[in-house]
Amino acid sequence: ELPDDLVQAQERGETLFVCGAGVSREAGLVSFRELVKGIYAKLGESWEPHPAEREMMQENVGQYDRVVRALERRLIGQDSRKAQHWREHIRSAVREILIPREDSDLTNHLCLLELSRDSEHRNRLVTTNFDTLFERAWDAAKGAPLPSHACQAMPQPNAAGFSGVLHLHGRLADAKLGIDETDLVLTSAEFGDSYLRNGWASRYLYDLARTHVLVLVG
Protein backbone atom coordinates (compact mmCIF):
# COMPACT_ATOMS: atom_id res chain seq x y z
CA GLU A 1 0.00 0.00 0.00
CA LEU A 2 1.27 3.44 -0.92
CA PRO A 3 1.20 6.17 1.74
CA ASP A 4 -1.36 8.88 1.00
CA ASP A 5 1.21 11.64 1.40
CA LEU A 6 3.41 10.02 -1.27
CA VAL A 7 0.48 9.81 -3.71
CA GLN A 8 -0.44 13.43 -3.02
CA ALA A 9 3.16 14.55 -3.45
CA GLN A 10 3.24 12.80 -6.84
CA GLU A 11 0.05 14.52 -7.96
CA ARG A 12 1.57 17.88 -7.00
CA GLY A 13 4.69 17.09 -9.05
CA GLU A 14 6.87 16.78 -5.94
CA THR A 15 7.98 13.16 -6.48
CA LEU A 16 10.79 12.00 -8.77
CA PHE A 17 11.68 8.45 -9.74
CA VAL A 18 15.44 7.88 -9.89
CA CYS A 19 15.91 4.89 -12.21
CA GLY A 20 19.00 2.70 -12.43
CA ALA A 21 20.28 -0.19 -14.54
CA GLY A 22 17.71 -2.66 -13.21
CA VAL A 23 15.01 -1.01 -15.30
CA SER A 24 16.93 -1.44 -18.56
CA ARG A 25 18.06 -4.99 -17.70
CA GLU A 26 14.42 -6.04 -17.99
CA ALA A 27 14.59 -4.74 -21.58
CA GLY A 28 17.67 -6.80 -22.43
CA LEU A 29 20.51 -4.40 -21.62
CA VAL A 30 23.33 -5.09 -19.19
CA SER A 31 24.37 -4.18 -15.66
CA PHE A 32 27.40 -1.95 -14.99
CA ARG A 33 29.56 -5.04 -14.32
CA GLU A 34 28.45 -6.66 -17.58
CA LEU A 35 29.08 -3.39 -19.41
CA VAL A 36 32.67 -3.28 -18.13
CA LYS A 37 33.21 -6.94 -19.07
CA GLY A 38 31.93 -6.09 -22.54
CA ILE A 39 34.34 -3.15 -22.85
CA TYR A 40 37.28 -5.45 -22.11
CA ALA A 41 36.02 -7.98 -24.66
CA LYS A 42 35.53 -5.34 -27.38
CA LEU A 43 39.06 -4.01 -26.82
CA GLY A 44 40.61 -7.48 -26.68
CA GLU A 45 41.82 -6.86 -23.13
CA SER A 46 41.77 -8.86 -19.88
CA TRP A 47 41.78 -7.69 -16.28
CA GLU A 48 43.18 -11.00 -14.97
CA PRO A 49 46.93 -10.26 -15.45
CA HIS A 50 46.63 -6.89 -13.71
CA PRO A 51 46.24 -7.17 -9.90
CA ALA A 52 44.48 -3.83 -9.31
CA GLU A 53 41.96 -4.36 -12.11
CA ARG A 54 41.41 -8.00 -11.09
CA GLU A 55 40.72 -6.96 -7.48
CA MET A 56 38.23 -4.25 -8.42
CA MET A 57 36.37 -6.58 -10.81
CA GLN A 58 35.49 -9.02 -8.03
CA GLU A 59 31.73 -9.00 -7.46
CA ASN A 60 32.11 -8.39 -3.73
CA VAL A 61 34.23 -5.29 -4.54
CA GLY A 62 32.48 -4.01 -7.64
CA GLN A 63 34.42 -0.77 -8.21
CA TYR A 64 33.64 -0.82 -11.91
CA ASP A 65 34.16 2.90 -12.56
CA ARG A 66 37.65 2.55 -11.12
CA VAL A 67 38.28 -0.52 -13.29
CA VAL A 68 37.48 1.44 -16.46
CA ARG A 69 39.74 4.28 -15.32
CA ALA A 70 42.56 1.81 -14.58
CA LEU A 71 42.12 0.25 -18.03
CA GLU A 72 42.11 3.67 -19.65
CA ARG A 73 45.30 4.75 -17.87
CA ARG A 74 47.07 1.49 -18.72
CA LEU A 75 46.21 1.78 -22.41
CA ILE A 76 47.32 5.41 -22.54
CA GLY A 77 50.57 4.63 -20.71
CA GLN A 78 53.15 7.38 -20.83
CA ASP A 79 51.90 8.84 -24.11
CA SER A 80 49.25 11.46 -23.34
CA ARG A 81 48.67 11.84 -27.09
CA LYS A 82 46.87 8.50 -26.98
CA ALA A 83 44.34 9.68 -24.39
CA GLN A 84 41.57 10.77 -26.74
CA HIS A 85 42.19 7.76 -28.99
CA TRP A 86 41.61 5.21 -26.21
CA ARG A 87 38.77 7.12 -24.59
CA GLU A 88 36.96 7.11 -27.91
CA HIS A 89 37.58 3.35 -28.28
CA ILE A 90 36.08 2.75 -24.82
CA ARG A 91 33.03 4.87 -25.58
CA SER A 92 32.62 3.18 -28.96
CA ALA A 93 32.49 -0.14 -27.09
CA VAL A 94 29.84 1.29 -24.74
CA ARG A 95 27.75 2.36 -27.73
CA GLU A 96 27.92 -1.11 -29.29
CA ILE A 97 27.08 -2.93 -26.06
CA LEU A 98 24.10 -0.70 -25.25
CA ILE A 99 22.43 -0.83 -28.67
CA PRO A 100 18.80 -1.66 -27.79
CA ARG A 101 17.03 -4.49 -29.56
CA GLU A 102 14.14 -3.44 -31.76
CA ASP A 103 11.93 -5.96 -29.93
CA SER A 104 12.91 -4.76 -26.43
CA ASP A 105 10.09 -4.99 -23.89
CA LEU A 106 9.64 -1.39 -22.75
CA THR A 107 6.57 -2.04 -20.62
CA ASN A 108 8.32 -1.04 -17.38
CA HIS A 109 9.75 2.11 -18.94
CA LEU A 110 6.33 3.22 -20.14
CA CYS A 111 4.75 2.32 -16.80
CA LEU A 112 7.26 4.47 -14.90
CA LEU A 113 6.69 7.37 -17.28
CA GLU A 114 2.93 7.11 -16.78
CA LEU A 115 3.37 6.96 -13.01
CA SER A 116 5.67 9.98 -13.13
CA ARG A 117 2.97 12.26 -14.56
CA ASP A 118 1.73 14.97 -12.25
CA SER A 119 -1.69 16.63 -12.16
CA GLU A 120 -0.66 18.83 -15.10
CA HIS A 121 0.29 15.75 -17.15
CA ARG A 122 4.03 16.45 -17.12
CA ASN A 123 6.35 13.44 -17.20
CA ARG A 124 9.53 13.78 -15.20
CA LEU A 125 12.09 11.23 -14.02
CA VAL A 126 15.84 10.92 -13.45
CA THR A 127 17.95 8.05 -14.76
CA THR A 128 21.59 7.09 -14.36
CA ASN A 129 21.34 4.99 -17.55
CA PHE A 130 23.00 6.04 -20.80
CA ASP A 131 20.34 4.45 -23.01
CA THR A 132 17.26 6.16 -24.48
CA LEU A 133 14.74 3.42 -23.71
CA PHE A 134 12.46 5.79 -21.80
CA GLU A 135 12.31 8.09 -24.82
CA ARG A 136 11.72 5.10 -27.12
CA ALA A 137 8.96 3.75 -24.91
CA TRP A 138 7.09 7.06 -24.96
CA ASP A 139 7.56 7.57 -28.70
CA ALA A 140 6.32 4.04 -29.49
CA ALA A 141 3.26 4.34 -27.26
CA LYS A 142 2.28 7.97 -27.85
CA GLY A 143 3.81 8.81 -31.22
CA ALA A 144 5.24 11.97 -29.72
CA PRO A 145 8.73 13.02 -28.59
CA LEU A 146 9.57 13.27 -24.90
CA PRO A 147 11.97 15.99 -23.71
CA SER A 148 15.40 14.51 -23.05
CA HIS A 149 18.13 16.28 -21.08
CA ALA A 150 21.56 15.18 -19.90
CA CYS A 151 24.40 16.21 -17.59
CA GLN A 152 24.85 19.94 -17.13
CA ALA A 153 22.15 20.70 -19.72
CA MET A 154 19.46 19.36 -17.37
CA PRO A 155 16.98 22.09 -16.37
CA GLN A 156 17.02 23.16 -12.77
CA PRO A 157 14.27 21.82 -10.48
CA ASN A 158 11.00 23.74 -10.82
CA ALA A 159 12.43 25.91 -13.61
CA ALA A 160 10.73 26.28 -16.98
CA GLY A 161 11.31 23.17 -19.05
CA PHE A 162 11.84 20.92 -16.04
CA SER A 163 10.18 17.86 -17.58
CA GLY A 164 10.98 14.70 -19.51
CA VAL A 165 13.88 12.33 -18.97
CA LEU A 166 16.88 13.65 -17.01
CA HIS A 167 20.03 11.61 -17.77
CA LEU A 168 22.22 12.35 -14.76
CA HIS A 169 25.31 10.51 -16.05
CA GLY A 170 24.95 11.35 -19.74
CA ARG A 171 23.14 9.94 -22.75
CA LEU A 172 23.99 7.99 -25.88
CA ALA A 173 22.78 9.14 -29.27
CA ASP A 174 19.61 7.70 -30.79
CA ALA A 175 19.40 8.32 -34.54
CA LYS A 176 15.89 6.87 -34.62
CA LEU A 177 14.64 9.65 -32.33
CA GLY A 178 17.06 12.35 -33.47
CA ILE A 179 18.76 12.50 -30.06
CA ASP A 180 22.42 13.54 -29.81
CA GLU A 181 25.10 11.96 -27.63
CA THR A 182 26.42 13.86 -24.64
CA ASP A 183 29.42 13.41 -22.36
CA LEU A 184 29.25 10.23 -20.26
CA VAL A 185 30.10 9.85 -16.57
CA LEU A 186 31.74 6.43 -16.81
CA THR A 187 35.14 6.32 -15.10
CA SER A 188 36.11 7.14 -11.53
CA ALA A 189 37.83 10.30 -12.81
CA GLU A 190 34.58 11.45 -14.40
CA PHE A 191 32.59 10.57 -11.27
CA GLY A 192 35.14 12.48 -9.20
CA ASP A 193 34.79 15.54 -11.39
CA SER A 194 30.98 15.40 -11.49
CA TYR A 195 30.46 14.80 -7.78
CA LEU A 196 33.56 16.32 -6.14
CA ARG A 197 35.92 18.57 -8.11
CA ASN A 198 33.36 20.38 -10.27
CA GLY A 199 30.50 18.95 -8.23
CA TRP A 200 27.68 19.76 -10.66
CA ALA A 201 26.02 16.32 -10.22
CA SER A 202 26.07 16.45 -6.41
CA ARG A 203 24.69 20.01 -6.47
CA TYR A 204 21.93 18.93 -8.85
CA LEU A 205 20.93 15.98 -6.66
CA TYR A 206 20.99 18.23 -3.59
CA ASP A 207 18.63 20.67 -5.31
CA LEU A 208 16.34 17.81 -6.35
CA ALA A 209 16.24 16.43 -2.81
CA ARG A 210 15.34 19.86 -1.40
CA THR A 211 12.28 20.16 -3.65
CA HIS A 212 11.17 16.57 -4.31
CA VAL A 213 10.67 13.16 -2.74
CA LEU A 214 13.17 10.88 -4.52
CA VAL A 215 12.02 7.29 -5.12
CA LEU A 216 14.78 4.86 -6.17
CA VAL A 217 13.82 2.27 -8.82
CA GLY A 218 15.89 -0.54 -10.32
mmCIF file of C-alpha atoms in Angstrom:
data_model
loop_
_atom_site.group_PDB
_atom_site.id
_atom_site.type_symbol
_atom_site.label_atom_id
_atom_site.label_comp_id
_atom_site.label_asym_id
_atom_site.label_seq_id
_atom_site.Cartn_x
_atom_site.Cartn_y
_atom_site.Cartn_z
ATOM 1 C CA GLU A 1 0.000 0.000 0.000
ATOM 2 C CA LEU A 2 1.266 3.445 -0.921
ATOM 3 C CA PRO A 3 1.198 6.170 1.737
ATOM 4 C CA ASP A 4 -1.362 8.876 0.998
ATOM 5 C CA ASP A 5 1.215 11.641 1.403
ATOM 6 C CA LEU A 6 3.406 10.024 -1.267
ATOM 7 C CA VAL A 7 0.484 9.808 -3.706
ATOM 8 C CA GLN A 8 -0.440 13.429 -3.023
ATOM 9 C CA ALA A 9 3.162 14.549 -3.452
ATOM 10 C CA GLN A 10 3.237 12.804 -6.837
ATOM 11 C CA GLU A 11 0.050 14.519 -7.957
ATOM 12 C CA ARG A 12 1.574 17.881 -7.002
ATOM 13 C CA GLY A 13 4.695 17.094 -9.048
ATOM 14 C CA GLU A 14 6.865 16.782 -5.941
ATOM 15 C CA THR A 15 7.983 13.165 -6.483
ATOM 16 C CA LEU A 16 10.787 12.003 -8.768
ATOM 17 C CA PHE A 17 11.676 8.448 -9.744
ATOM 18 C CA VAL A 18 15.443 7.881 -9.894
ATOM 19 C CA CYS A 19 15.915 4.895 -12.207
ATOM 20 C CA GLY A 20 19.002 2.696 -12.431
ATOM 21 C CA ALA A 21 20.283 -0.192 -14.544
ATOM 22 C CA GLY A 22 17.713 -2.661 -13.206
ATOM 23 C CA VAL A 23 15.009 -1.013 -15.298
ATOM 24 C CA SER A 24 16.927 -1.442 -18.560
ATOM 25 C CA ARG A 25 18.063 -4.994 -17.705
ATOM 26 C CA GLU A 26 14.420 -6.038 -17.992
ATOM 27 C CA ALA A 27 14.586 -4.742 -21.577
ATOM 28 C CA GLY A 28 17.668 -6.799 -22.427
ATOM 29 C CA LEU A 29 20.506 -4.398 -21.623
ATOM 30 C CA VAL A 30 23.333 -5.085 -19.186
ATOM 31 C CA SER A 31 24.372 -4.184 -15.656
ATOM 32 C CA PHE A 32 27.395 -1.952 -14.994
ATOM 33 C CA ARG A 33 29.555 -5.036 -14.319
ATOM 34 C CA GLU A 34 28.452 -6.657 -17.579
ATOM 35 C CA LEU A 35 29.077 -3.388 -19.414
ATOM 36 C CA VAL A 36 32.667 -3.284 -18.126
ATOM 37 C CA LYS A 37 33.207 -6.937 -19.073
ATOM 38 C CA GLY A 38 31.928 -6.094 -22.537
ATOM 39 C CA ILE A 39 34.337 -3.149 -22.850
ATOM 40 C CA TYR A 40 37.284 -5.453 -22.114
ATOM 41 C CA ALA A 41 36.020 -7.979 -24.665
ATOM 42 C CA LYS A 42 35.534 -5.343 -27.381
ATOM 43 C CA LEU A 43 39.065 -4.008 -26.820
ATOM 44 C CA GLY A 44 40.611 -7.484 -26.678
ATOM 45 C CA GLU A 45 41.822 -6.858 -23.130
ATOM 46 C CA SER A 46 41.769 -8.858 -19.879
ATOM 47 C CA TRP A 47 41.775 -7.686 -16.275
ATOM 48 C CA GLU A 48 43.180 -11.000 -14.972
ATOM 49 C CA PRO A 49 46.933 -10.257 -15.453
ATOM 50 C CA HIS A 50 46.630 -6.888 -13.706
ATOM 51 C CA PRO A 51 46.237 -7.171 -9.903
ATOM 52 C CA ALA A 52 44.484 -3.835 -9.311
ATOM 53 C CA GLU A 53 41.956 -4.365 -12.114
ATOM 54 C CA ARG A 54 41.405 -8.000 -11.086
ATOM 55 C CA GLU A 55 40.723 -6.964 -7.481
ATOM 56 C CA MET A 56 38.230 -4.251 -8.421
ATOM 57 C CA MET A 57 36.373 -6.582 -10.813
ATOM 58 C CA GLN A 58 35.486 -9.017 -8.025
ATOM 59 C CA GLU A 59 31.730 -9.000 -7.459
ATOM 60 C CA ASN A 60 32.114 -8.387 -3.729
ATOM 61 C CA VAL A 61 34.231 -5.293 -4.539
ATOM 62 C CA GLY A 62 32.485 -4.008 -7.641
ATOM 63 C CA GLN A 63 34.420 -0.770 -8.211
ATOM 64 C CA TYR A 64 33.644 -0.823 -11.909
ATOM 65 C CA ASP A 65 34.155 2.901 -12.557
ATOM 66 C CA ARG A 66 37.653 2.548 -11.119
ATOM 67 C CA VAL A 67 38.275 -0.519 -13.290
ATOM 68 C CA VAL A 68 37.481 1.442 -16.458
ATOM 69 C CA ARG A 69 39.745 4.276 -15.316
ATOM 70 C CA ALA A 70 42.561 1.813 -14.585
ATOM 71 C CA LEU A 71 42.118 0.245 -18.025
ATOM 72 C CA GLU A 72 42.109 3.669 -19.653
ATOM 73 C CA ARG A 73 45.299 4.750 -17.870
ATOM 74 C CA ARG A 74 47.068 1.485 -18.718
ATOM 75 C CA LEU A 75 46.211 1.780 -22.408
ATOM 76 C CA ILE A 76 47.316 5.413 -22.545
ATOM 77 C CA GLY A 77 50.567 4.631 -20.708
ATOM 78 C CA GLN A 78 53.153 7.377 -20.825
ATOM 79 C CA ASP A 79 51.898 8.841 -24.113
ATOM 80 C CA SER A 80 49.246 11.459 -23.339
ATOM 81 C CA ARG A 81 48.673 11.845 -27.086
ATOM 82 C CA LYS A 82 46.873 8.497 -26.982
ATOM 83 C CA ALA A 83 44.340 9.684 -24.388
ATOM 84 C CA GLN A 84 41.572 10.774 -26.744
ATOM 85 C CA HIS A 85 42.192 7.762 -28.989
ATOM 86 C CA TRP A 86 41.612 5.209 -26.213
ATOM 87 C CA ARG A 87 38.773 7.125 -24.590
ATOM 88 C CA GLU A 88 36.958 7.107 -27.913
ATOM 89 C CA HIS A 89 37.581 3.353 -28.280
ATOM 90 C CA ILE A 90 36.084 2.752 -24.825
ATOM 91 C CA ARG A 91 33.033 4.873 -25.582
ATOM 92 C CA SER A 92 32.618 3.179 -28.955
ATOM 93 C CA ALA A 93 32.489 -0.142 -27.089
ATOM 94 C CA VAL A 94 29.840 1.292 -24.737
ATOM 95 C CA ARG A 95 27.746 2.364 -27.732
ATOM 96 C CA GLU A 96 27.921 -1.107 -29.285
ATOM 97 C CA ILE A 97 27.080 -2.930 -26.056
ATOM 98 C CA LEU A 98 24.105 -0.698 -25.249
ATOM 99 C CA ILE A 99 22.431 -0.829 -28.669
ATOM 100 C CA PRO A 100 18.804 -1.660 -27.790
ATOM 101 C CA ARG A 101 17.034 -4.485 -29.556
ATOM 102 C CA GLU A 102 14.143 -3.444 -31.761
ATOM 103 C CA ASP A 103 11.930 -5.964 -29.934
ATOM 104 C CA SER A 104 12.909 -4.760 -26.433
ATOM 105 C CA ASP A 105 10.094 -4.991 -23.894
ATOM 106 C CA LEU A 106 9.636 -1.393 -22.749
ATOM 107 C CA THR A 107 6.566 -2.040 -20.620
ATOM 108 C CA ASN A 108 8.319 -1.041 -17.380
ATOM 109 C CA HIS A 109 9.749 2.108 -18.936
ATOM 110 C CA LEU A 110 6.330 3.219 -20.136
ATOM 111 C CA CYS A 111 4.746 2.319 -16.798
ATOM 112 C CA LEU A 112 7.260 4.471 -14.903
ATOM 113 C CA LEU A 113 6.687 7.365 -17.284
ATOM 114 C CA GLU A 114 2.931 7.107 -16.782
ATOM 115 C CA LEU A 115 3.366 6.958 -13.015
ATOM 116 C CA SER A 116 5.666 9.977 -13.129
ATOM 117 C CA ARG A 117 2.968 12.261 -14.560
ATOM 118 C CA ASP A 118 1.733 14.968 -12.248
ATOM 119 C CA SER A 119 -1.685 16.630 -12.164
ATOM 120 C CA GLU A 120 -0.656 18.832 -15.095
ATOM 121 C CA HIS A 121 0.289 15.751 -17.154
ATOM 122 C CA ARG A 122 4.029 16.447 -17.115
ATOM 123 C CA ASN A 123 6.351 13.442 -17.195
ATOM 124 C CA ARG A 124 9.527 13.777 -15.201
ATOM 125 C CA LEU A 125 12.090 11.232 -14.023
ATOM 126 C CA VAL A 126 15.837 10.918 -13.445
ATOM 127 C CA THR A 127 17.947 8.054 -14.763
ATOM 128 C CA THR A 128 21.593 7.088 -14.364
ATOM 129 C CA ASN A 129 21.338 4.993 -17.551
ATOM 130 C CA PHE A 130 22.995 6.042 -20.798
ATOM 131 C CA ASP A 131 20.342 4.446 -23.008
ATOM 132 C CA THR A 132 17.264 6.156 -24.478
ATOM 133 C CA LEU A 133 14.743 3.418 -23.706
ATOM 134 C CA PHE A 134 12.457 5.789 -21.797
ATOM 135 C CA GLU A 135 12.315 8.086 -24.820
ATOM 136 C CA ARG A 136 11.717 5.100 -27.121
ATOM 137 C CA ALA A 137 8.956 3.748 -24.912
ATOM 138 C CA TRP A 138 7.086 7.055 -24.962
ATOM 139 C CA ASP A 139 7.562 7.565 -28.704
ATOM 140 C CA ALA A 140 6.323 4.044 -29.488
ATOM 141 C CA ALA A 141 3.255 4.342 -27.257
ATOM 142 C CA LYS A 142 2.280 7.974 -27.847
ATOM 143 C CA GLY A 143 3.809 8.810 -31.217
ATOM 144 C CA ALA A 144 5.244 11.971 -29.717
ATOM 145 C CA PRO A 145 8.732 13.019 -28.592
ATOM 146 C CA LEU A 146 9.573 13.271 -24.902
ATOM 147 C CA PRO A 147 11.973 15.990 -23.709
ATOM 148 C CA SER A 148 15.401 14.506 -23.052
ATOM 149 C CA HIS A 149 18.134 16.282 -21.085
ATOM 150 C CA ALA A 150 21.560 15.179 -19.903
ATOM 151 C CA CYS A 151 24.404 16.211 -17.592
ATOM 152 C CA GLN A 152 24.852 19.942 -17.128
ATOM 153 C CA ALA A 153 22.150 20.705 -19.720
ATOM 154 C CA MET A 154 19.463 19.361 -17.374
ATOM 155 C CA PRO A 155 16.976 22.090 -16.373
ATOM 156 C CA GLN A 156 17.020 23.164 -12.766
ATOM 157 C CA PRO A 157 14.266 21.819 -10.479
ATOM 158 C CA ASN A 158 11.001 23.737 -10.823
ATOM 159 C CA ALA A 159 12.431 25.909 -13.615
ATOM 160 C CA ALA A 160 10.734 26.283 -16.977
ATOM 161 C CA GLY A 161 11.305 23.173 -19.054
ATOM 162 C CA PHE A 162 11.836 20.916 -16.042
ATOM 163 C CA SER A 163 10.184 17.860 -17.578
ATOM 164 C CA GLY A 164 10.977 14.704 -19.508
ATOM 165 C CA VAL A 165 13.883 12.327 -18.967
ATOM 166 C CA LEU A 166 16.877 13.649 -17.015
ATOM 167 C CA HIS A 167 20.034 11.614 -17.772
ATOM 168 C CA LEU A 168 22.225 12.346 -14.758
ATOM 169 C CA HIS A 169 25.306 10.505 -16.053
ATOM 170 C CA GLY A 170 24.955 11.350 -19.736
ATOM 171 C CA ARG A 171 23.143 9.940 -22.749
ATOM 172 C CA LEU A 172 23.989 7.990 -25.878
ATOM 173 C CA ALA A 173 22.783 9.136 -29.273
ATOM 174 C CA ASP A 174 19.611 7.703 -30.789
ATOM 175 C CA ALA A 175 19.401 8.323 -34.544
ATOM 176 C CA LYS A 176 15.894 6.868 -34.624
ATOM 177 C CA LEU A 177 14.645 9.645 -32.332
ATOM 178 C CA GLY A 178 17.060 12.353 -33.474
ATOM 179 C CA ILE A 179 18.763 12.501 -30.065
ATOM 180 C CA ASP A 180 22.417 13.543 -29.809
ATOM 181 C CA GLU A 181 25.096 11.964 -27.634
ATOM 182 C CA THR A 182 26.422 13.858 -24.640
ATOM 183 C CA ASP A 183 29.422 13.410 -22.356
ATOM 184 C CA LEU A 184 29.253 10.234 -20.258
ATOM 185 C CA VAL A 185 30.098 9.845 -16.572
ATOM 186 C CA LEU A 186 31.740 6.432 -16.808
ATOM 187 C CA THR A 187 35.142 6.325 -15.105
ATOM 188 C CA SER A 188 36.112 7.136 -11.532
ATOM 189 C CA ALA A 189 37.833 10.301 -12.809
ATOM 190 C CA GLU A 190 34.581 11.452 -14.399
ATOM 191 C CA PHE A 191 32.586 10.566 -11.273
ATOM 192 C CA GLY A 192 35.142 12.480 -9.204
ATOM 193 C CA ASP A 193 34.787 15.542 -11.392
ATOM 194 C CA SER A 194 30.984 15.400 -11.494
ATOM 195 C CA TYR A 195 30.464 14.799 -7.776
ATOM 196 C CA LEU A 196 33.561 16.319 -6.139
ATOM 197 C CA ARG A 197 35.916 18.571 -8.106
ATOM 198 C CA ASN A 198 33.357 20.378 -10.266
ATOM 199 C CA GLY A 199 30.500 18.948 -8.232
ATOM 200 C CA TRP A 200 27.680 19.759 -10.661
ATOM 201 C CA ALA A 201 26.024 16.323 -10.220
ATOM 202 C CA SER A 202 26.073 16.447 -6.414
ATOM 203 C CA ARG A 203 24.691 20.014 -6.472
ATOM 204 C CA TYR A 204 21.929 18.932 -8.845
ATOM 205 C CA LEU A 205 20.931 15.980 -6.657
ATOM 206 C CA TYR A 206 20.989 18.228 -3.594
ATOM 207 C CA ASP A 207 18.628 20.671 -5.306
ATOM 208 C CA LEU A 208 16.343 17.810 -6.350
ATOM 209 C CA ALA A 209 16.243 16.434 -2.811
ATOM 210 C CA ARG A 210 15.340 19.861 -1.402
ATOM 211 C CA THR A 211 12.284 20.165 -3.647
ATOM 212 C CA HIS A 212 11.174 16.570 -4.313
ATOM 213 C CA VAL A 213 10.672 13.165 -2.737
ATOM 214 C CA LEU A 214 13.171 10.880 -4.518
ATOM 215 C CA VAL A 215 12.019 7.288 -5.122
ATOM 216 C CA LEU A 216 14.776 4.864 -6.169
ATOM 217 C CA VAL A 217 13.816 2.273 -8.823
ATOM 218 C CA GLY A 218 15.894 -0.543 -10.320
#
